[in-house]
GROMACS .gro file of C-alpha atoms in nm:
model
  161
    1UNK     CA    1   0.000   0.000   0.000
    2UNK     CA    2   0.159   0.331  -0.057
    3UNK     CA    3   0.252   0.585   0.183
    4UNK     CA    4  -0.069   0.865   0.089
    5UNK     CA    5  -0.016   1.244   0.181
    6UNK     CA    6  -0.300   1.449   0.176
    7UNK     CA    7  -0.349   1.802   0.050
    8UNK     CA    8  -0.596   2.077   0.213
    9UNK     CA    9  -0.835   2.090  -0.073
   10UNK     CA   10  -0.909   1.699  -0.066
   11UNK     CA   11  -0.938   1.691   0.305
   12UNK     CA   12  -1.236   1.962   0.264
   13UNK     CA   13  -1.437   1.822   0.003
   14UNK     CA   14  -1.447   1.488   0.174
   15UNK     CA   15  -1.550   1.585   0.505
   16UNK     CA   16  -1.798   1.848   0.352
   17UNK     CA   17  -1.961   1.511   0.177
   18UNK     CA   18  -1.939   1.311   0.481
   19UNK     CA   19  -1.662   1.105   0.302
   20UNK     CA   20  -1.371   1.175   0.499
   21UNK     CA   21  -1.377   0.837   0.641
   22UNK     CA   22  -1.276   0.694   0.241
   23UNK     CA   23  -0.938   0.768   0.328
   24UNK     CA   24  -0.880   0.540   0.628
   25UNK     CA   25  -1.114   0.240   0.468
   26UNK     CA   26  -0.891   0.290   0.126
   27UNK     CA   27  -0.505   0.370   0.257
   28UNK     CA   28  -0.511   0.245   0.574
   29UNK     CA   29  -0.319   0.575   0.722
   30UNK     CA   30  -0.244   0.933   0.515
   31UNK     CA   31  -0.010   1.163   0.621
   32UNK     CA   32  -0.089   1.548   0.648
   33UNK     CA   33   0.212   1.823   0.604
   34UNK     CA   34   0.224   2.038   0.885
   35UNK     CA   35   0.156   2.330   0.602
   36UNK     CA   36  -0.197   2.153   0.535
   37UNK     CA   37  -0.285   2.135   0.924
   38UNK     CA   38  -0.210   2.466   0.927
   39UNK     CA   39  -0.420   2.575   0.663
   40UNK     CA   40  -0.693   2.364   0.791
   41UNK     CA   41  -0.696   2.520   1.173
   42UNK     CA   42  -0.685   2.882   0.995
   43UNK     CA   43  -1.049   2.711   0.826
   44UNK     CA   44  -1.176   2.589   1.135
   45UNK     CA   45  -1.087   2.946   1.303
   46UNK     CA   46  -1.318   3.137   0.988
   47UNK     CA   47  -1.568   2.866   1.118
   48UNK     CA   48  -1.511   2.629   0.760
   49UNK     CA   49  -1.661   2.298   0.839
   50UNK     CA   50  -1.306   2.122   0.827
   51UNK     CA   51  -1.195   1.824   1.070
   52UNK     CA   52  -1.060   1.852   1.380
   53UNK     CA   53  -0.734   1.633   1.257
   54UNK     CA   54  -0.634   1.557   1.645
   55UNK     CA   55  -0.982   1.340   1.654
   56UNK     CA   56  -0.855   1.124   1.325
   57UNK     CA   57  -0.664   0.821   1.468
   58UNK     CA   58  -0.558   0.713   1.097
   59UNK     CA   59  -0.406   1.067   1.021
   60UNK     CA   60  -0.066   1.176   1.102
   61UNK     CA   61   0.074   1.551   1.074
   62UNK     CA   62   0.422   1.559   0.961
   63UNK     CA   63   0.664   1.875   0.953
   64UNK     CA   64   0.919   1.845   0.647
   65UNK     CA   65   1.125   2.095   0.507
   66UNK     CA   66   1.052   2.233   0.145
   67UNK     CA   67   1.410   2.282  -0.073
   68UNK     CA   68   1.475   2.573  -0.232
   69UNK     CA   69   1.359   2.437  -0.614
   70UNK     CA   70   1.005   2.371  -0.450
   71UNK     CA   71   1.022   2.676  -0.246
   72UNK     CA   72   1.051   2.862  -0.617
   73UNK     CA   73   0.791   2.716  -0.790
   74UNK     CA   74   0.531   2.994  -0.851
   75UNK     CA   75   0.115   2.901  -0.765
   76UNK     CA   76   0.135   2.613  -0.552
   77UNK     CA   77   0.012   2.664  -0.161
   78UNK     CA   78   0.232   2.560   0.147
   79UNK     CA   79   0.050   2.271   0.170
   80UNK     CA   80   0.135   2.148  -0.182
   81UNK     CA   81   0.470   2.224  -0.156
   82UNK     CA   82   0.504   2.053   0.142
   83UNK     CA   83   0.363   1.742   0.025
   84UNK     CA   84   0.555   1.711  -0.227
   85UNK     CA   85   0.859   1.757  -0.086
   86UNK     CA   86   0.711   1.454   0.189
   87UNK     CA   87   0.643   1.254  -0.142
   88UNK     CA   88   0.987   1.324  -0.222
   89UNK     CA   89   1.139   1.194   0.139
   90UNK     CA   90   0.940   0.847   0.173
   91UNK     CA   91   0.908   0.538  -0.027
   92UNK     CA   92   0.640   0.458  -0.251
   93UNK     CA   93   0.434   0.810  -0.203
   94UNK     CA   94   0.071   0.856  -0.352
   95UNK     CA   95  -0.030   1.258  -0.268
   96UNK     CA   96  -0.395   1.317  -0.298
   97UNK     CA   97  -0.450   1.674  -0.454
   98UNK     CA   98  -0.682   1.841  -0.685
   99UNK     CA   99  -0.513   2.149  -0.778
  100UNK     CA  100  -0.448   2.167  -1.200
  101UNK     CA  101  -0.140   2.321  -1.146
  102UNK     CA  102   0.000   2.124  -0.833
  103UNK     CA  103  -0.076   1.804  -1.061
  104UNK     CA  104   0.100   1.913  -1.377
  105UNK     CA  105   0.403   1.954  -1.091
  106UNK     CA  106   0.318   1.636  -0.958
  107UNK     CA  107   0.378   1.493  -1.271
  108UNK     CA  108   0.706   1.695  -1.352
  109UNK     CA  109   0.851   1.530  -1.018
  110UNK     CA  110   0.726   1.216  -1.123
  111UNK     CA  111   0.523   1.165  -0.809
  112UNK     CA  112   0.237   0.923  -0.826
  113UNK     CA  113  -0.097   1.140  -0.719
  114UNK     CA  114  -0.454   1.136  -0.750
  115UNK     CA  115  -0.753   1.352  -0.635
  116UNK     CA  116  -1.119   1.380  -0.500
  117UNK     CA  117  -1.253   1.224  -0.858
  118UNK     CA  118  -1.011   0.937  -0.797
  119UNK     CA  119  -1.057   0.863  -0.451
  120UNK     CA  120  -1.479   0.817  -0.570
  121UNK     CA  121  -1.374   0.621  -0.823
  122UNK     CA  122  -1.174   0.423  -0.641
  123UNK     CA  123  -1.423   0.369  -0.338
  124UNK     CA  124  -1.701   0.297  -0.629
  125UNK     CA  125  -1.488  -0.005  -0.774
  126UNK     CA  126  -1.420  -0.145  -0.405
  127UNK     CA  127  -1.774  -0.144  -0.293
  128UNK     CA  128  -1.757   0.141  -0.047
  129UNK     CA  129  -1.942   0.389  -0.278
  130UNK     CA  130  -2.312   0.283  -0.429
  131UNK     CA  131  -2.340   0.570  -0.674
  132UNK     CA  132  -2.124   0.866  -0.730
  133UNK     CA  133  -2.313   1.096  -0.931
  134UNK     CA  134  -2.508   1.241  -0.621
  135UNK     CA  135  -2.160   1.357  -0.521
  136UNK     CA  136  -2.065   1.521  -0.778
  137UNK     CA  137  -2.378   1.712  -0.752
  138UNK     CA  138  -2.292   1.798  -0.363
  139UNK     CA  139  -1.951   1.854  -0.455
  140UNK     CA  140  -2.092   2.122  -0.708
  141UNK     CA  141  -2.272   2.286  -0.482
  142UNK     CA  142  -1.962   2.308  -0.243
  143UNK     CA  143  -1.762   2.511  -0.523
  144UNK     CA  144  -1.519   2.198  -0.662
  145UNK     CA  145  -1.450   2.333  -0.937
  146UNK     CA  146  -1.543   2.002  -1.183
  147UNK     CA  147  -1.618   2.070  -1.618
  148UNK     CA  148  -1.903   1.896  -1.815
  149UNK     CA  149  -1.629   1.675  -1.998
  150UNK     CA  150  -1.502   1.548  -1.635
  151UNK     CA  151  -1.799   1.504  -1.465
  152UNK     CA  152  -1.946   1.285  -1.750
  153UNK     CA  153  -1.585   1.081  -1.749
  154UNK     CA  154  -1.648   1.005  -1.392
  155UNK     CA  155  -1.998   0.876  -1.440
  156UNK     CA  156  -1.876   0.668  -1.761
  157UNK     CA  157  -1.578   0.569  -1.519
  158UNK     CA  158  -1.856   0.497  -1.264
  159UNK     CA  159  -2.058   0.267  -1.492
  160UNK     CA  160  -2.311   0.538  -1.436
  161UNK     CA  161  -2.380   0.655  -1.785
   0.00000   0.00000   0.00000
């Protein structure tokens, strides 16, 4: 199983669905950069409904430090940075993230990743997840920012179209 670091955005969107619990039933454990926590608490203090990550048993913070290439690269968030630079530390790293941008870097550091869409997907195939088009629809609503051409790749993904 690989080692999974979590981004902010991903954390959100699956509490906000009541989903959160995916993570722990797919991975076994995720890992959180300090960065992320951080972002998280400053959510919780503007009253976001975000997790209280101290009441997660499955979820571990962990501080890293960002080098000085990832520290230049221009439009990522703390967070992203810092899981990347995790997924750059460990063996066998998987970082969760939805961000366009963070995943075109993702892919220039050759680090394995996936996102909200995927995690569905995934917990669709392995029985956790009946249908995932209601989702998508509450994930809408939320502001996840999810085209026509996506959403109806999902559902065909799905076996829901």
């Amino acid at each position: 199983m690989p080692n999974v670091i979590a981004d902010t955005s991903p954390i959100q969107y699956l509490y906000q669905t009541n989903l959160l619990d995916l993570l722990p039933q797919l991975y076994g454990s995720v890992i959180v950069p300090q960065a992320v926590a951080n972002e998280l608490a400053a959510g919780v203090a503007l009253k976001i409904s975000l997790p209280d990550l101290t009441s997660l048993s499955w979820l571990k913070v962990k501080t890293t430090i960002v080098d000085s290439a990832l520290q230049e690269i221009n439009g990522l968030g703390a967070g992203e940075k810092e899981a990347f630079a995790l997924a750059l530390e460990i063996e066998d790293p998987l970082v969760i993230v939805d961000d366009g941008l963070a995943r075109y870097y993702a892919k220039q550091l050759n680090i394995k990743f996936t996102g909200t869409l995927g995690i569905l997907l995934k917990a669709k195939q392995r029985g956790e997840l009946t249908i995932v088009a209601p989702i998508l629809d509450k994930l809408d609503a939320l502001g996840f920012r999810l085209d026509y051409s996506t959403r109806m790749a999902v559902l065909k993904l799905a076996g829901e179209l």
